[in-house]
CSV table of C-alpha atoms in Angstrom, one decimal:
chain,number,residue,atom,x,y,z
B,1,UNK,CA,-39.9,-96.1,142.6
B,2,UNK,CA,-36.4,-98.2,142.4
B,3,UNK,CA,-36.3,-98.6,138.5
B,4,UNK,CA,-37.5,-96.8,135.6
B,5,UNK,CA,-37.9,-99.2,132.7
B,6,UNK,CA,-38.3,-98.0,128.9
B,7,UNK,CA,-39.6,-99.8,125.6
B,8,UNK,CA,-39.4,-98.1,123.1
B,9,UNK,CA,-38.7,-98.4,118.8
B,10,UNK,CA,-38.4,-96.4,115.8
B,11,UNK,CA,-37.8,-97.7,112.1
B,12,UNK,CA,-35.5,-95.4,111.0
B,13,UNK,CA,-32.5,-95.8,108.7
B,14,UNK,CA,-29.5,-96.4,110.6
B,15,UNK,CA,-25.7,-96.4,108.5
B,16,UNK,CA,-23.7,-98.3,110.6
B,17,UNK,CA,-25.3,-100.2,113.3
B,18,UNK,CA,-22.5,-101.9,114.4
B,19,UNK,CA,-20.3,-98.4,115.5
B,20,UNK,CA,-24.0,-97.3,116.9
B,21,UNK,CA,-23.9,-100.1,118.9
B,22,UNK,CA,-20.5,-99.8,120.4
B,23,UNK,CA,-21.2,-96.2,121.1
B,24,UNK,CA,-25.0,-97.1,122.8
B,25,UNK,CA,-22.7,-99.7,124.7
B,26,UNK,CA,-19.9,-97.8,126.1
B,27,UNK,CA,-22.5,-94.4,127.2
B,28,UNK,CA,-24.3,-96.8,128.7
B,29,UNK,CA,-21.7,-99.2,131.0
B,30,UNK,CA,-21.3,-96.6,133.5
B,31,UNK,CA,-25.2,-95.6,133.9
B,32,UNK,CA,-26.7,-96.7,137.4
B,33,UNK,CA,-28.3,-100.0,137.0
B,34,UNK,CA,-28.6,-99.6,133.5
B,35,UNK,CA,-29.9,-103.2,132.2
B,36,UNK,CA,-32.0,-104.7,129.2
B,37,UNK,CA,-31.4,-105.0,125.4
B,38,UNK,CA,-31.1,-102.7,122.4
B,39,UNK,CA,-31.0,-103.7,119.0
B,40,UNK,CA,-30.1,-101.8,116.2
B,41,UNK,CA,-30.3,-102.5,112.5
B,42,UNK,CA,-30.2,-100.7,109.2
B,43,UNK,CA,-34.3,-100.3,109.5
B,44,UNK,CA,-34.2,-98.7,113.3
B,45,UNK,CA,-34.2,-99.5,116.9
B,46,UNK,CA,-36.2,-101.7,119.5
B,47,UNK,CA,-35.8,-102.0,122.6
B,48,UNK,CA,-36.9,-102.8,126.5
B,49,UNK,CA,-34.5,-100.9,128.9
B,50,UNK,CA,-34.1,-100.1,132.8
B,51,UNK,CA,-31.9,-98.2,135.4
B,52,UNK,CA,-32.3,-95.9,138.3
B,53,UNK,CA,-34.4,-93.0,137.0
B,54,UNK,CA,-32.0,-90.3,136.4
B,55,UNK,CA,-29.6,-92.9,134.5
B,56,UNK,CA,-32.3,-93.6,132.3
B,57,UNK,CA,-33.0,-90.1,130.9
B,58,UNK,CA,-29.6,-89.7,130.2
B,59,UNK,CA,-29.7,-92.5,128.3
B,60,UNK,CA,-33.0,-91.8,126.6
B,61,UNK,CA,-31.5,-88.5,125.8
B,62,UNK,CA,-28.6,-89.9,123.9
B,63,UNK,CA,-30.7,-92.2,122.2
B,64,UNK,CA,-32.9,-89.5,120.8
B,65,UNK,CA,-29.9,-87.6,119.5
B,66,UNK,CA,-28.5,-90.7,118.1
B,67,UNK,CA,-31.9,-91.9,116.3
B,68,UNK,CA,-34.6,-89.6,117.4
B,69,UNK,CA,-36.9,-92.4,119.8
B,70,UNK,CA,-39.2,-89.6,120.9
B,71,UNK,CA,-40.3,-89.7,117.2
B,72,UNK,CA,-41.1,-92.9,117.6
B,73,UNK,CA,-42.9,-95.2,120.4
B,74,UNK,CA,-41.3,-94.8,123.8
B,75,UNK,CA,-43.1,-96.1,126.7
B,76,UNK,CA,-41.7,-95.7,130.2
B,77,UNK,CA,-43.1,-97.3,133.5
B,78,UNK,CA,-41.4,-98.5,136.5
B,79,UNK,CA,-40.1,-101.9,138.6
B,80,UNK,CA,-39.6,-102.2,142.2
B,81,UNK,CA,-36.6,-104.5,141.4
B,82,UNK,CA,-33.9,-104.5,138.2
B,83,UNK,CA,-36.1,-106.0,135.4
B,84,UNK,CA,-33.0,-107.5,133.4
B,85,UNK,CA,-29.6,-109.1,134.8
B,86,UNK,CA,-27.4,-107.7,132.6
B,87,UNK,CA,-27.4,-104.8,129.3
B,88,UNK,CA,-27.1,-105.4,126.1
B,89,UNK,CA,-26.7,-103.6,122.7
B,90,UNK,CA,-26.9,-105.8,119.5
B,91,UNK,CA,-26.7,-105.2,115.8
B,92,UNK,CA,-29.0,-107.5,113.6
B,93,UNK,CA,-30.3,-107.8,110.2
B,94,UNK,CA,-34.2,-106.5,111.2
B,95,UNK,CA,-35.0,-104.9,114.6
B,96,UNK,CA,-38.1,-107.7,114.4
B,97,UNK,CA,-37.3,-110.5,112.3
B,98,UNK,CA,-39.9,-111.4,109.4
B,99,UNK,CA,-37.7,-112.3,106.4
B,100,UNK,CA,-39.6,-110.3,104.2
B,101,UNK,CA,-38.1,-107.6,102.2
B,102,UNK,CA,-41.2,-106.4,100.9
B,103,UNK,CA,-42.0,-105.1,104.6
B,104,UNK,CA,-40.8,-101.6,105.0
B,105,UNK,CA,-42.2,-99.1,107.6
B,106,UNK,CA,-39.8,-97.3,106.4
B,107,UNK,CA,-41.3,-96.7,102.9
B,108,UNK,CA,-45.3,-98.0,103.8
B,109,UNK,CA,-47.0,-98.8,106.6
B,110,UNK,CA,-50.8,-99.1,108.0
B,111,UNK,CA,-53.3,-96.9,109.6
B,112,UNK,CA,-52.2,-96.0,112.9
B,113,UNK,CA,-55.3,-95.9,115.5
B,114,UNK,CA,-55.2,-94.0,119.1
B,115,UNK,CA,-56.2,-96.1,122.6
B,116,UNK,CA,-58.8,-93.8,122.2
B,117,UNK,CA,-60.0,-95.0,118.9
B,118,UNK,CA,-59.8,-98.4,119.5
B,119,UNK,CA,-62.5,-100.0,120.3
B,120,UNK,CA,-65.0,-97.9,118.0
B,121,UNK,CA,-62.6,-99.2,115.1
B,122,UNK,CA,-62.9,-103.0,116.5
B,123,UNK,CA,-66.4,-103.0,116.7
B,124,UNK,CA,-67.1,-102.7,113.1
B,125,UNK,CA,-68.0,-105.8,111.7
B,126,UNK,CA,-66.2,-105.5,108.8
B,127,UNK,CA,-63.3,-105.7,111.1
B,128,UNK,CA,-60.9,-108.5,110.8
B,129,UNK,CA,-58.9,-108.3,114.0
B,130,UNK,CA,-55.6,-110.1,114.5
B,131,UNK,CA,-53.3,-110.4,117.0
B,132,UNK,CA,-49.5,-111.0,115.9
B,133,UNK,CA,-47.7,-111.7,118.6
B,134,UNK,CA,-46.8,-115.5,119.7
B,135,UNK,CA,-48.5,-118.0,121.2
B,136,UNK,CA,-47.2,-118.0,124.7
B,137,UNK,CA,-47.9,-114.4,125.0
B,138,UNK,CA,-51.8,-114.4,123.7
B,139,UNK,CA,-52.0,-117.2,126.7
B,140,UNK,CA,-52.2,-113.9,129.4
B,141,UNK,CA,-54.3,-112.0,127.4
B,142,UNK,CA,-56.1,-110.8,124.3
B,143,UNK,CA,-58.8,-108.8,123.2
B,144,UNK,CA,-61.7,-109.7,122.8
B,145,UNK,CA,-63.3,-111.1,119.1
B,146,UNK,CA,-59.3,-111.1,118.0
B,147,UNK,CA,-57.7,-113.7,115.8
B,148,UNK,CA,-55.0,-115.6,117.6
B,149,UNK,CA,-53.2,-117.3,114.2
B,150,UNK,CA,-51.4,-119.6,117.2
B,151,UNK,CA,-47.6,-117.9,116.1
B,152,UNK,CA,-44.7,-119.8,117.7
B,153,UNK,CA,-42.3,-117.2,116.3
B,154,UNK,CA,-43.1,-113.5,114.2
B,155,UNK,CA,-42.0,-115.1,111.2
B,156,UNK,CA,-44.3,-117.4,110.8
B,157,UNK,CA,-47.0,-114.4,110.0
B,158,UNK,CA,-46.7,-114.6,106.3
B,159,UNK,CA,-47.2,-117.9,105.7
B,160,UNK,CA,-50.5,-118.1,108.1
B,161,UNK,CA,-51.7,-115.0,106.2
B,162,UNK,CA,-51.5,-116.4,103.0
B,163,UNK,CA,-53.3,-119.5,104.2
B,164,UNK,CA,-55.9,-117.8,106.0
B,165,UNK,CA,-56.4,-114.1,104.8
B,166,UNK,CA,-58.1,-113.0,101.4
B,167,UNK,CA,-57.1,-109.2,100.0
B,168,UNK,CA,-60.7,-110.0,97.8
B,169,UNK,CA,-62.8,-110.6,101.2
B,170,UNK,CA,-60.9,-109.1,104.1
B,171,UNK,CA,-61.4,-105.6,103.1
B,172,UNK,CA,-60.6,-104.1,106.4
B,173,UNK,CA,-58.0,-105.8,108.5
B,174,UNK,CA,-56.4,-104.6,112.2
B,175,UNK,CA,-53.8,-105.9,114.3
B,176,UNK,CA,-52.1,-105.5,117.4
B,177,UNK,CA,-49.3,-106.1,119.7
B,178,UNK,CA,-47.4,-105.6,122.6
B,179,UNK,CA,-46.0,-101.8,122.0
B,180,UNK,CA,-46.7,-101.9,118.3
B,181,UNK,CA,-43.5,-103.0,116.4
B,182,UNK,CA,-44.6,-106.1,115.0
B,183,UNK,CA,-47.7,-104.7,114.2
B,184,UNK,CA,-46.5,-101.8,112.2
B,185,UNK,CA,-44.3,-104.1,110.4
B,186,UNK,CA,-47.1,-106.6,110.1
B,187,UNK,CA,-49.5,-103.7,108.0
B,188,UNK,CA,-46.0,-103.2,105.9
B,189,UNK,CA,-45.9,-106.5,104.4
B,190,UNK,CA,-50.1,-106.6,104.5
B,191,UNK,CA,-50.2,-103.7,102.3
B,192,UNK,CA,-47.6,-105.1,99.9
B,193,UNK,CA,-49.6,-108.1,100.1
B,194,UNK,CA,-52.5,-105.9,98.2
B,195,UNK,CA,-54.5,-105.7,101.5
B,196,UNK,CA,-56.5,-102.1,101.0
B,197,UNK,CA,-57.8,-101.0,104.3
B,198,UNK,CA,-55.1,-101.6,107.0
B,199,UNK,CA,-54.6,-100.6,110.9
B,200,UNK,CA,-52.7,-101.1,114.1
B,201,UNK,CA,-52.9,-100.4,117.0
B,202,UNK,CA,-50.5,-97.1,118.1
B,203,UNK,CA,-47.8,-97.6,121.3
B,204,UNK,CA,-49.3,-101.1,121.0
B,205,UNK,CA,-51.2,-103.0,124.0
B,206,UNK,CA,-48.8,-101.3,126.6
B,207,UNK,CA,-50.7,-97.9,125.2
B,208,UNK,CA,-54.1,-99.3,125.4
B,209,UNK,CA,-53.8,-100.1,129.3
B,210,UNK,CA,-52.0,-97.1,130.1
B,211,UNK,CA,-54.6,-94.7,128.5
B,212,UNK,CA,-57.9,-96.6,128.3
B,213,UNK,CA,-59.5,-97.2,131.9
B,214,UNK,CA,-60.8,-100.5,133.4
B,215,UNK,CA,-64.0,-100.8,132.9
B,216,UNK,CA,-64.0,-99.1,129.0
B,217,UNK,CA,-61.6,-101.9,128.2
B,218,UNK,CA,-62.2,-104.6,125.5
B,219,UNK,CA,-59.0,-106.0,126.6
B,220,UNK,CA,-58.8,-109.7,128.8
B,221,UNK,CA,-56.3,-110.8,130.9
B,222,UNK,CA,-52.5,-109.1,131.3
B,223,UNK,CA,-50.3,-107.9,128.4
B,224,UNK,CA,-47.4,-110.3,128.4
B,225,UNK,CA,-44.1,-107.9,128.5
B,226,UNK,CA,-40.3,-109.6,128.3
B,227,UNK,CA,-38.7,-108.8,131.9
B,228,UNK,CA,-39.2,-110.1,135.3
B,229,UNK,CA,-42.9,-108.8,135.5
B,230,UNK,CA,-43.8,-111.1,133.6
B,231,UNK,CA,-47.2,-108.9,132.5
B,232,UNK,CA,-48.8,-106.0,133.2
B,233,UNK,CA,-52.4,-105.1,134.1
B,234,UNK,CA,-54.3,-101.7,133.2
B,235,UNK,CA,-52.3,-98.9,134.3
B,236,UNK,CA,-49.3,-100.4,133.7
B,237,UNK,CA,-49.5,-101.7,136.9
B,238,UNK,CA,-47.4,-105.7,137.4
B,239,UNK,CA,-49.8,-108.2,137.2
B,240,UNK,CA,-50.4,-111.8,138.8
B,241,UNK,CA,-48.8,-114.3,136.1
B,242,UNK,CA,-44.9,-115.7,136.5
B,243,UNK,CA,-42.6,-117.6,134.1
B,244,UNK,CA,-42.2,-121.4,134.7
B,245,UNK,CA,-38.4,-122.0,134.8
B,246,UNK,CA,-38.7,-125.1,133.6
B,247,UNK,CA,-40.4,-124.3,129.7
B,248,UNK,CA,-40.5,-120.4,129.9
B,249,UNK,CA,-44.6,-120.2,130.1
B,250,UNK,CA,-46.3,-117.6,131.2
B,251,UNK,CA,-48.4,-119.0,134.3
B,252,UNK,CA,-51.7,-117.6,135.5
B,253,UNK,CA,-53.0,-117.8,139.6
B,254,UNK,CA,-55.0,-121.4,138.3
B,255,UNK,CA,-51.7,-122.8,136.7
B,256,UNK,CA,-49.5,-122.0,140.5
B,257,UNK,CA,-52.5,-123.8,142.3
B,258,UNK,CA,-52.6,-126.8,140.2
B,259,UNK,CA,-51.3,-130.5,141.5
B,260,UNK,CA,-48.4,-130.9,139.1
B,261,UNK,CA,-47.2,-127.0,139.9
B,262,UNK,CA,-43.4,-126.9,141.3
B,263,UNK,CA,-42.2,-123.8,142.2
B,264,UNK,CA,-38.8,-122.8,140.2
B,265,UNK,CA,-38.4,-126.5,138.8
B,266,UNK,CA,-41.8,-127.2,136.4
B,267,UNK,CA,-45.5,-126.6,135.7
B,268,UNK,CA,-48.8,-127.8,134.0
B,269,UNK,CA,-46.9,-127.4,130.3
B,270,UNK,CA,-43.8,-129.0,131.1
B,271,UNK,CA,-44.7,-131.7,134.0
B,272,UNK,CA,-42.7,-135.4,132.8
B,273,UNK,CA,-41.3,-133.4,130.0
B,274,UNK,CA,-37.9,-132.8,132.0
B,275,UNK,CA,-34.7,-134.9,132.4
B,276,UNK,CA,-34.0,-136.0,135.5
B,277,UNK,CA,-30.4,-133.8,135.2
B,278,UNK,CA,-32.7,-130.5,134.2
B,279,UNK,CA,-35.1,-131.1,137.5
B,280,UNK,CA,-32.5,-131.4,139.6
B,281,UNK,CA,-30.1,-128.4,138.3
B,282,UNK,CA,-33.3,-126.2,138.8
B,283,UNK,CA,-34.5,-127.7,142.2
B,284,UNK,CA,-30.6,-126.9,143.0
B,285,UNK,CA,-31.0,-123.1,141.7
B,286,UNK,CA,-33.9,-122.3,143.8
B,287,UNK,CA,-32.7,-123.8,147.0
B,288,UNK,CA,-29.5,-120.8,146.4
B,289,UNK,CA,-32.1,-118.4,145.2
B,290,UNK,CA,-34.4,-119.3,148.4
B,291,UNK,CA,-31.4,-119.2,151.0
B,292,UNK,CA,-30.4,-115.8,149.5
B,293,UNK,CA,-34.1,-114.1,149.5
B,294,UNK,CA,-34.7,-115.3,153.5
C-alpha cells in the first residue's frame, strides 16, 4: 500500500473558514505526500485527500479536532500511486453548491438508510429512486430501476425536481450519490420542498461497495470517484474506466477499443470536436508522459 486516500464530509457550522483554511493548509504542507482538496465553508467540510499512511492520520486527527469528521462520513481506501498532483484547502460559500438556502443539513435532513438496508428499501414500489450526481458520472454506473435526471452540474437539481417530481404523488422518494453529500443536501431542500417520506443513502455509493458483497448488489457498473482512479469497483477495489484527456469523460473497456479512440489526445465523445492547436498540445503531452513512464 503506497497511498492512503480519504473522502470524507461533515455539515457542521464552521466561524471562520478562511483562518480554518490557512491552518488545514500550513499542518498539512509538510505531511508526506499529502495531496487532494478540502473545502471549508460556514455549513462544514468535504473533501477527497491522500498521502503516505501515517501522514494521513495525522492529518485526519487534526481534522477531527478542528471539525469532528469522524462524526461525520469518512471513508478511507488506498492508491498504488499519488491520486492528486498537488493539495489544496479552499474556503467557499457551500461545501456542495446548490444555491438554495432553504437546504440545510444542518437544521433538516432525510432518512438516512445503512448498505445493509438498501436494497430492501429500493425494492418497494412505492420507491422513487434518484440518482443526484452528474451526468458523466451515472455513465460508469448506476443502480438499477434509478432515475438519472441527466444533471450536468448539482445545481441544476431543483429545477429538474420541480419539473419532474410531485410532493402529492411521490410519497416516498430516495436518492443517492457518490459518498452521500449531495444526497443529504438533496433530502434538505426535498423536505423543504414538502416532500414527506425522504431517504439517502448513508457513506453514499463508496459505502454500498465497500459493505455489500458482489453478488447481493443491485449496483451496475463502477462508482465514478474524482482522482486518478477514475472508479472503483465492489470492495473499493480501482476499476477498468479512464478519463479521456481530451473532454474529461469517463471511458469504459468498449469506448478504449473503439476506431476513433486515441490514447491521451481524444475519444468517442470528443472525436472532430478538437482544434487542431488542442490535438497537438495533447499528442505533445503524452509523447513526455510516454518517454518518462518507459
Amino acid at each position: 500500500m503506497n497511498y492512503k486516500v480519504a473522502a470524507m464530509y461533515r455539515f457542521v457550522s464552521v466561524q471562520d473558514p478562511v483562518a480554518l483554511c490557512a491552518e488545514i493548509s500550513a499542518f498539512g504542507k509538510n505531511l508526506d505526500g499529502m495531496c487532494g482538496t478540502i473545502l471549508i465553508a460556514p455549513e462544514g467540510i468535504n473533501g477527497t485527500i491522500g498521502a503516505k499512511p501515517e501522514a494521513l492520520d495525522k492529518m485526519i486527527d487534526f481534522l477531527d479536532t478542528r471539525l469532528g469528521v469522524r462524526s461525520g462520513e469518512l471513508k478511507f481506501s488506498d492508491s498504488v500511486d499519488s491520486p492528486f498532483n498537488r493539495f489544496k484547502v479552499r474556503p467557499k460559500k457551500e461545501i456542495i453548491t446548490l444555491r438554495k438556502p432553504e437546504a440545510d443539513p444542518n437544521k433538516q435532513v432525510g432518512q438516512y438508510v445503512d448498505p445493509e438496508n438498501w436494497n430492501a428499501l429500493i425494492a418497494d414500489p412505492e420507491v422513487t429512486l434518484i440518482d443526484t450526481r452528474n451526468i458523466y458520472e451515472t455513465k460508469a454506473g448506476i443502480f438499477k430501476g434509478a432515475i438519472d435526471p441527466n444533471l450536468n452540474i448539482f445545481s441544476e437539481f431543483p429545477d429538474w425536481v420541480e419539473q419532474n417530481l410531485d410532493p402529492g404523488k411521490h410519497k416516498k422518494v430516495a436518492m443517492f450519490c457518490t459518498g452521500g453529500i449531495r444526497c443529504e443536501k438533496a433530502s434538505s431542500y426535498m423536505l423543504a420542498q414538502g416532500f414527506e417520506e425522504v431517504y439517502h443513502l448513508k457513506g453514499g455509493i463508496l459505502k454500498y461497495l465497500e459493505t455489500i458483497p458482489a453478488d447481493q448488489s443491485q449496483w451496475e457498473g463502477e462508482c465514478f470517484v474524482f482522482d486518478k482512479r477514475v472508479a472503483l469497483s465492489h470492495g473499493l477495489e480501482e476499476g477498468s474506466f479512464s478519463i479521456c484527456h481530451g473532454c474529461r469523460e469517463p471511458l469504459s473497456v468498449e469506448d478504449k477499443a473503439h476506431a476513433s479512440y486515441e490514447e491521451g489526445v481524444s475519444c468517442p465523445h470528443c472525436v472532430g470536436t478538437l482544434t487542431d492547436h488542442r490535438i497537438a498540445a495533447l499528442r505533445q503531452r503524452h509523447k513526455h508522459f510516454l518517454e518518462k513512464n518507459t
